[in-house]
CSV table of C-alpha atoms and ligand atoms in Angstrom, one decimal:
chain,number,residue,atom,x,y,z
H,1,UNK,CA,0.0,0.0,0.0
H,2,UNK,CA,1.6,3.3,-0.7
H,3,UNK,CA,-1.3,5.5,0.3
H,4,UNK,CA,-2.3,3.9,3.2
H,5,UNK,CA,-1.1,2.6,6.1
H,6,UNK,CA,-2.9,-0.4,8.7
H,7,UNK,CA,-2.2,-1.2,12.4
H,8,UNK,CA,-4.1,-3.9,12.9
H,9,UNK,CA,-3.4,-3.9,16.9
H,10,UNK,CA,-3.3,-0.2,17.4
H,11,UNK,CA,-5.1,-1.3,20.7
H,12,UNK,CA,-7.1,-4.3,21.4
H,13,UNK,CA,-9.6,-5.3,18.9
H,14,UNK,CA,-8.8,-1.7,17.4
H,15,UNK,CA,-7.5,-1.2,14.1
H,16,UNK,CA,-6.4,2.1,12.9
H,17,UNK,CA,-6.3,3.4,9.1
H,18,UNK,CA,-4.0,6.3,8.5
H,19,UNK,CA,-4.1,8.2,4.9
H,20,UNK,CA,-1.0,8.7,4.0
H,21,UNK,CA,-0.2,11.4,1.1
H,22,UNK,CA,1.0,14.3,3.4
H,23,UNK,CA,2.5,16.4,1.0
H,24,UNK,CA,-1.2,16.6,-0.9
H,25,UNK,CA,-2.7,17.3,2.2
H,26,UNK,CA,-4.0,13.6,1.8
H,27,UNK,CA,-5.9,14.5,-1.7
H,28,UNK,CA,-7.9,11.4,-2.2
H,29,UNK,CA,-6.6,9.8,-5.7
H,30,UNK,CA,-7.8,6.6,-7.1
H,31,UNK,CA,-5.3,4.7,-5.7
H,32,UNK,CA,-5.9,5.8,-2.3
H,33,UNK,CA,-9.5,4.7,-2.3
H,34,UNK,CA,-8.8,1.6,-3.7
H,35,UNK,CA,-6.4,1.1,-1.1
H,36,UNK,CA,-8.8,2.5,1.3
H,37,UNK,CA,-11.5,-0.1,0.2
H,38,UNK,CA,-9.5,-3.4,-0.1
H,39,UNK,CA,-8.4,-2.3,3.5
H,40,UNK,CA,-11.8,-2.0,5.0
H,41,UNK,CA,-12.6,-5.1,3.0
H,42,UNK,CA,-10.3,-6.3,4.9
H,43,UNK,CA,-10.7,-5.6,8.0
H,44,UNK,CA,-14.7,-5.8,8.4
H,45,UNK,CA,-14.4,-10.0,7.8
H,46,UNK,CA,-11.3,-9.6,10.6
H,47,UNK,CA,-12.2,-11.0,13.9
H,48,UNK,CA,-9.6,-9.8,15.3
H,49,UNK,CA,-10.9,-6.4,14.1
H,50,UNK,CA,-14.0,-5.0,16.5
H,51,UNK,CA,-13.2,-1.2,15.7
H,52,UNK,CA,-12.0,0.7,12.9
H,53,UNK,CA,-10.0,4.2,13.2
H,54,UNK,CA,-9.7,6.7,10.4
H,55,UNK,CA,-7.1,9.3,10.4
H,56,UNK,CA,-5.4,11.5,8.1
H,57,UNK,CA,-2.2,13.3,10.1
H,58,UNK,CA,-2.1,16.6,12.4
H,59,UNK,CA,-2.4,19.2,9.0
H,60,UNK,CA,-5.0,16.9,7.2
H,61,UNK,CA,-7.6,14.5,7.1
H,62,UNK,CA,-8.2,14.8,3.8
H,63,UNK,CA,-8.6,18.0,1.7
H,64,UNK,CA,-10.9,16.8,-0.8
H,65,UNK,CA,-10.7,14.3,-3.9
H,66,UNK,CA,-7.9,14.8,-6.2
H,67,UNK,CA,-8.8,17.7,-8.6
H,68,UNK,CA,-5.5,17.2,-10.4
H,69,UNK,CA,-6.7,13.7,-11.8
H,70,UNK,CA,-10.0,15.1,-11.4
H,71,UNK,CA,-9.7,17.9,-13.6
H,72,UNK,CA,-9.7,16.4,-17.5
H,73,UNK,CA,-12.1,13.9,-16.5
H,74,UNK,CA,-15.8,13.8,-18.1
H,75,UNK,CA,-19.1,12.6,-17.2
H,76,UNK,CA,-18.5,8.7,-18.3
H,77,UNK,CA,-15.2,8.9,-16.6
H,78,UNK,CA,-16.9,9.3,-13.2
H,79,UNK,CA,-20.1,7.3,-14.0
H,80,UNK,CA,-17.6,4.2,-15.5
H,81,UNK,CA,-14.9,4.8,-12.3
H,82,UNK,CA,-15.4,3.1,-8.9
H,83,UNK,CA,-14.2,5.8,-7.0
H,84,UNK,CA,-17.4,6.6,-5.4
H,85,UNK,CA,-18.4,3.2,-4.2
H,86,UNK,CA,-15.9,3.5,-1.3
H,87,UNK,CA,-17.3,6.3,0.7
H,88,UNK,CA,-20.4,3.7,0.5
H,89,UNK,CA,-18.2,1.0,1.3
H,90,UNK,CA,-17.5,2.9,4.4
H,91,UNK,CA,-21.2,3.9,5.5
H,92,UNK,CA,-21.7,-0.2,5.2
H,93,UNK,CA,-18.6,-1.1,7.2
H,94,UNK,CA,-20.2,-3.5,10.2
H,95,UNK,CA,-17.9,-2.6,12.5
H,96,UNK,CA,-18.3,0.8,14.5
H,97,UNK,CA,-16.0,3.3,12.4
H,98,UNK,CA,-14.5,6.2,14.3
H,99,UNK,CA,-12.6,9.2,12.5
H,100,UNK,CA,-10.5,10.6,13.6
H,101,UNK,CA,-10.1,14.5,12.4
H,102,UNK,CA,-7.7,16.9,12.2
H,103,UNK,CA,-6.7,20.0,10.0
H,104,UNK,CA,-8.7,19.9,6.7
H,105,UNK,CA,-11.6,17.4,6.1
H,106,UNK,CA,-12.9,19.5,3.0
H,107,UNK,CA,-15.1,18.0,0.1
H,108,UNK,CA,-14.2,14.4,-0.3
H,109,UNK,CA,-12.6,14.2,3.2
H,110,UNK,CA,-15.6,15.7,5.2
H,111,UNK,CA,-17.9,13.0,3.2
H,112,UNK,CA,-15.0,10.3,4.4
H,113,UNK,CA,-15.4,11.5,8.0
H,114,UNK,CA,-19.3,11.8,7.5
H,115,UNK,CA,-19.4,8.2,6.2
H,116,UNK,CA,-17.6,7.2,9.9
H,117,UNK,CA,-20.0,6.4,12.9
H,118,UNK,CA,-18.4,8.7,14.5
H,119,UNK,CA,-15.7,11.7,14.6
H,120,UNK,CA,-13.5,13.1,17.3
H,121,UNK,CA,-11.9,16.3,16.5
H,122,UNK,CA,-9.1,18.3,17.2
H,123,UNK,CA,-9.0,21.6,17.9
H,124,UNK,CA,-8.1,22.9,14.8
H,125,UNK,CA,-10.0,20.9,12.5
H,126,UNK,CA,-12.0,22.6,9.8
H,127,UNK,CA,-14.9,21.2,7.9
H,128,UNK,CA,-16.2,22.0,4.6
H,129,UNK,CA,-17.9,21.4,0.7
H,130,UNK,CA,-16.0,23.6,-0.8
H,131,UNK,CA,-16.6,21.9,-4.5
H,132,UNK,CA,-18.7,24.7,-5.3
H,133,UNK,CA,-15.7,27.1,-5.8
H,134,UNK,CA,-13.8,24.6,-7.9
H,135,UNK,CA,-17.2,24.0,-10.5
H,136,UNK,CA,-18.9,21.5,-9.2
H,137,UNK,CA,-20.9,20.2,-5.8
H,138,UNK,CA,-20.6,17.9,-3.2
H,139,UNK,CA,-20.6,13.9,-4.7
H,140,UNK,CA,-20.6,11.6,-1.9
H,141,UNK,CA,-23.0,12.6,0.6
H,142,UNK,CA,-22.2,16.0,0.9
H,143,UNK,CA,-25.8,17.1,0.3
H,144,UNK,CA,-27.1,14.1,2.3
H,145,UNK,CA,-25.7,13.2,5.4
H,146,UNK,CA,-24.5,16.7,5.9
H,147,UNK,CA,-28.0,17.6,5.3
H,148,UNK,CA,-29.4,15.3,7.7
H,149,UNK,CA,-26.8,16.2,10.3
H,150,UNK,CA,-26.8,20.0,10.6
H,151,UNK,CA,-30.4,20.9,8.7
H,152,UNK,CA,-31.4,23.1,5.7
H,153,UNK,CA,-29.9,26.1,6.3
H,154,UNK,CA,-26.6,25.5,7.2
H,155,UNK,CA,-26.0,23.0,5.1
H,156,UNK,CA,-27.0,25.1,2.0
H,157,UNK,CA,-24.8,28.0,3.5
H,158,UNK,CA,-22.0,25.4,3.4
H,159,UNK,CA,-22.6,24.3,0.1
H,160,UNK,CA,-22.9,27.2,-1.8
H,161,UNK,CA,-20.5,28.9,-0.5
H,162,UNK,CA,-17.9,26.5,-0.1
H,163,UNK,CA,-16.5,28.4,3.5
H,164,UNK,CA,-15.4,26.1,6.0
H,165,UNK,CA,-16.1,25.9,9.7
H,166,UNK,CA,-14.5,25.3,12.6
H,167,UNK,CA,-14.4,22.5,15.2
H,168,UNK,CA,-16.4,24.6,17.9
H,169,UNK,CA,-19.4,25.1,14.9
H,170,UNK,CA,-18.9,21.8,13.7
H,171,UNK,CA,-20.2,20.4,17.3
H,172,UNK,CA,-22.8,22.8,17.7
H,173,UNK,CA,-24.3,21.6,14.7
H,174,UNK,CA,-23.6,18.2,15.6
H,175,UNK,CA,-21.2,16.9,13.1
H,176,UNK,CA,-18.3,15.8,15.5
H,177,UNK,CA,-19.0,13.8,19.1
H,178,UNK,CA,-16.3,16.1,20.7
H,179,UNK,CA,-13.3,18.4,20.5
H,180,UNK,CA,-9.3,18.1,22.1
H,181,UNK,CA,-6.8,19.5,22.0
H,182,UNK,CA,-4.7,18.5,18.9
H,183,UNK,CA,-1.8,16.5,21.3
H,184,UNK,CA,-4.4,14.1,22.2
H,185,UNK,CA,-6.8,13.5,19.3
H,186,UNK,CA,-5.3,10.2,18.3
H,187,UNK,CA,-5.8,9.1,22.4
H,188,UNK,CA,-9.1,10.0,22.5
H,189,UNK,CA,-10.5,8.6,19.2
H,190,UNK,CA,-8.3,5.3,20.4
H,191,UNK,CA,-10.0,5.9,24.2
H,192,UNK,CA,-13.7,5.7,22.7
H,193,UNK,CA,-12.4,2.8,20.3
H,194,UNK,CA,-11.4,0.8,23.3
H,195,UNK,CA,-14.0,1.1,24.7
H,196,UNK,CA,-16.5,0.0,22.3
H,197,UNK,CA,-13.9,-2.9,21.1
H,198,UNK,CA,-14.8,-4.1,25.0
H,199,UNK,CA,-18.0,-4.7,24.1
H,200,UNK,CA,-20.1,-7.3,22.3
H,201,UNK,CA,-19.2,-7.2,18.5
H,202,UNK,CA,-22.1,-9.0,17.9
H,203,UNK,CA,-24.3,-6.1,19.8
H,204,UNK,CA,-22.0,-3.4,18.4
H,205,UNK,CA,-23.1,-4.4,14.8
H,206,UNK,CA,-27.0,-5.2,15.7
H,207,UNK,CA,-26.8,-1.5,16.9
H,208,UNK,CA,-25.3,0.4,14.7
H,209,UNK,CA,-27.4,-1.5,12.1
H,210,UNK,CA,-30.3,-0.2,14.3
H,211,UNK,CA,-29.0,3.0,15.0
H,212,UNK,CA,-28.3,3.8,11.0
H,213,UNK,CA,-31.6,2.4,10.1
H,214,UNK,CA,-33.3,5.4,12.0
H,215,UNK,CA,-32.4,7.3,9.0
H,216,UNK,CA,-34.0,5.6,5.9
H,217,UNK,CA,-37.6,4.2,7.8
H,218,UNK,CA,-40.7,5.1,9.4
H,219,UNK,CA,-40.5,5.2,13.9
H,220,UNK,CA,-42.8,1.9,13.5
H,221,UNK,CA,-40.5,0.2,10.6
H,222,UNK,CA,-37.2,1.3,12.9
H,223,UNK,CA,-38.6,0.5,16.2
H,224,UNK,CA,-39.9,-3.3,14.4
H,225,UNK,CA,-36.3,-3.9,12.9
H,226,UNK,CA,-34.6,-2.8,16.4
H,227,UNK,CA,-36.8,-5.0,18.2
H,228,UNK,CA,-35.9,-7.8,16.1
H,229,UNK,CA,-32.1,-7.2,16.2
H,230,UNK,CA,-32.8,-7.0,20.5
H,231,UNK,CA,-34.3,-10.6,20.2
H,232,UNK,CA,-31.4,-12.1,17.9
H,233,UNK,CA,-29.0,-11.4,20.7
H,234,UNK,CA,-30.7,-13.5,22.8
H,235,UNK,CA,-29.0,-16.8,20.5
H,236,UNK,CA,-25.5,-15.3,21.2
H,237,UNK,CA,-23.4,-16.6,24.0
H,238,UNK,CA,-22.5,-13.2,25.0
H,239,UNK,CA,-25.5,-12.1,26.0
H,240,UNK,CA,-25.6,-15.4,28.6
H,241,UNK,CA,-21.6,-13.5,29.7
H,242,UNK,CA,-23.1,-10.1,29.5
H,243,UNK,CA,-26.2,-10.7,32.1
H,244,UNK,CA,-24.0,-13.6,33.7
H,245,UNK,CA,-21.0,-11.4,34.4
H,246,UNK,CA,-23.4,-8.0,35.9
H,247,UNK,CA,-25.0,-10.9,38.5
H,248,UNK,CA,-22.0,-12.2,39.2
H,249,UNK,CA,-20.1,-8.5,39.7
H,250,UNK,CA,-17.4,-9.0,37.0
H,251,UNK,CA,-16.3,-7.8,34.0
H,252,UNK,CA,-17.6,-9.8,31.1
H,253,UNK,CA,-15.2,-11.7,28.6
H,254,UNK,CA,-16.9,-11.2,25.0
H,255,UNK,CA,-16.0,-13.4,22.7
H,256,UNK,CA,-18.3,-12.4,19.4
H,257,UNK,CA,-20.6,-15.9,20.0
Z,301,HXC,C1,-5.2,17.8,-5.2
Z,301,HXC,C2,-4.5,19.1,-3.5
Z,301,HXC,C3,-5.8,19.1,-2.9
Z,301,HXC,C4,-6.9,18.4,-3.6
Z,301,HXC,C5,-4.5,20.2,-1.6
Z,301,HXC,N1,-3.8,19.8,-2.6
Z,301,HXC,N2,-5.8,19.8,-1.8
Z,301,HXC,N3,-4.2,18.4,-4.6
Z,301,HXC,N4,-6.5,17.8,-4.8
Z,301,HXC,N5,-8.1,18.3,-3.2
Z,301,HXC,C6,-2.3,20.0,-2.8
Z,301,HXC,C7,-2.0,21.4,-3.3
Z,301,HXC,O1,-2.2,21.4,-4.7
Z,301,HXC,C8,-0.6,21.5,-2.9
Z,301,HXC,O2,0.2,20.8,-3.8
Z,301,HXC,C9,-0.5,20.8,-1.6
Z,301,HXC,O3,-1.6,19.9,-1.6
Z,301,HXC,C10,-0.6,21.7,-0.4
Z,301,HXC,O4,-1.8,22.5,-0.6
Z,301,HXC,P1,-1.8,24.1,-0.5
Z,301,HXC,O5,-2.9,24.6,-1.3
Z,301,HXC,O6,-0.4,24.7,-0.9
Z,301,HXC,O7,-1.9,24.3,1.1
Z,301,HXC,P2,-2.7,25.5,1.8
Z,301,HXC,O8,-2.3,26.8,1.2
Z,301,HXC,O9,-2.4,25.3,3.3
Z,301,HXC,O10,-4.2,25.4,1.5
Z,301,HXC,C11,-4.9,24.2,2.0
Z,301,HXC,C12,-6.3,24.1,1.4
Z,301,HXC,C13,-6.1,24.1,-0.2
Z,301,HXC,C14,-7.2,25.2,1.8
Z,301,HXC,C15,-6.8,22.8,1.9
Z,301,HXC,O11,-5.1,23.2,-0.6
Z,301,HXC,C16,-7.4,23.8,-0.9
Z,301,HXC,O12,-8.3,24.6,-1.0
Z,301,HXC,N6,-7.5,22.5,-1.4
Z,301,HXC,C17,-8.6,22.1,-2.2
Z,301,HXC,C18,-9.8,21.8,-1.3
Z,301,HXC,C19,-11.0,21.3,-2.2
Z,301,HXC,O13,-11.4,22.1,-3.1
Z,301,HXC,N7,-11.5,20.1,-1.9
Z,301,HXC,C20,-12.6,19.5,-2.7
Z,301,HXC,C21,-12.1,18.8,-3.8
Z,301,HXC,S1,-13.4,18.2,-4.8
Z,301,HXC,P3,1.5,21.5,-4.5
Z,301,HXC,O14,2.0,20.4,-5.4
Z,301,HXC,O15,1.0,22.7,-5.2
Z,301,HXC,O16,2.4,21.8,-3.4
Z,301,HXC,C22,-14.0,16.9,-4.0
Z,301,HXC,C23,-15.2,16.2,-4.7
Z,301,HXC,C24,-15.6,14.9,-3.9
Z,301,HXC,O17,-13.6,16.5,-3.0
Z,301,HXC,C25,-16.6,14.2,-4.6
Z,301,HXC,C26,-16.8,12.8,-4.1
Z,301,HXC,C27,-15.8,11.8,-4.6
């Protein structure tokens, strides 16, 4: 991989995805997303793998998609290209995805920490669509889950204007689960990975299923399909370890049975 780079014991049961094109502020080319999806290809059928970090470095998540490849390209180019299957690939991941996001996470990049369950932020990261200024829009759920995260108005003031915002606006419109400082970014993202690595991956991927599924239903279709995901557990052996170990005051061993 020359774009990307895998730990898969960052922490326990915690695998961490670093983009890796500094000098390009981590300009998502083909081959990174290629790389990107055979890695998370990867590591979703891993079961050694119960969380998944995304990170660019301190200066960048990612600033966008490559416009220099970009830039000659026409309309069956993209349609014929695979390139935007990944941020989908991403959204479908099973496994609890964390991003981790500092510096720029503009266009591309903000849709790639969008995709993630969830983003811990530095203090300096910035935020934005700014396709509008280079031609063109938002691509890969720019319109949509930004949409759907920070409402109408703000996300049509992001979008046709291209400006970015900062971390502090970013979690008042509830983009981002939290800001640190930039020293500790990496810790805290890991932190909130560890945690949910302790728990069962069967019930972290019934969950999020659930959780996501809150977005494309009606309350009575989401609350049916949650309630149905609730009684699967019930044929897992860590849900017998989950109640087991709270009656018997200990911490419970999950083994993903
Ligand atoms: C290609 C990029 C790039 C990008 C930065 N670079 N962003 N190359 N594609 N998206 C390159 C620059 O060309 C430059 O290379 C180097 O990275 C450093 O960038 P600078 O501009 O010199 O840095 P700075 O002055 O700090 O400005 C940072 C910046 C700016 C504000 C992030 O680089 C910028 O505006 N970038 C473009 C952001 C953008 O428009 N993103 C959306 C892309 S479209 P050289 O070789 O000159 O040193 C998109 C569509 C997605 O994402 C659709 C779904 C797939």
């Amino acid at each position: 991989m020359d774009f990307i780079k895998v730990t898969k014991d960052h922490a326990p049961y915690v695998a961490l995805i670093e983009l890796n094109r500094p000098k390009e502020l981590n300009a998502l080319n083909i081959q990174l997303m290629s790389e990107l999806g055979e890695t998370l290809k990867a590591l979703d059928t891993d079961d050694e793998v119960r969380v998944i970090i995304l990170t660019g470095n301190e200066k960048a998540f990612a600033a966008g998609a490559d416009i220099r490849q970009m830039a000659g390209k026409g309309t069956i180019d993209m349609l014929q290209g695979e390139l935007f299957g990944i941020w989908t690939q991403i959204s479908k991941t099973s496994k609890p995805t964390i991003a981790a996001v500092s510096g720029f996470a503009l266009g591309g990049g903000c849709e790639l920490a969008m995709s993630c369950d969830m983003i811990i932020a530095s203090e300096s990261a910035q935020f934005g669509q700014p396709e509008i200024k280079i031609g063109v829009m938002p691509g890969a759920g720019g319109t949509q889950r930004l949409t759907r995260a920070v409402g109408k108005a703000k996300a049509m003031e992001m979008v046709l204007t291209g400006k970015f915002i900062d971390a502090e606006e970013a979690l008042r419109y509830r983009i981002i689960n939290r800001i640190v400082p930039v020293e500790v970014y990496m810790q805290e993202a890991t932190k909130l990975a560890s945690e949910i690595a302790a728990m069962s991956p069967l019930a972290t991927q019934l969950a999020k299923e659930s959780v996501n599924r809150a977005f494309e239903v009606s309350l009575e279709e989401g609350l049916y399909f949650e309630r149905k995901n609730y009684y699967m557990l019930y044929s897992s052996e860590d849900q017998k370890e989950g109640m087991n170990a709270f009656l018997e005051k200990r911490k419970p061993d999950f083994k993903g049975k």
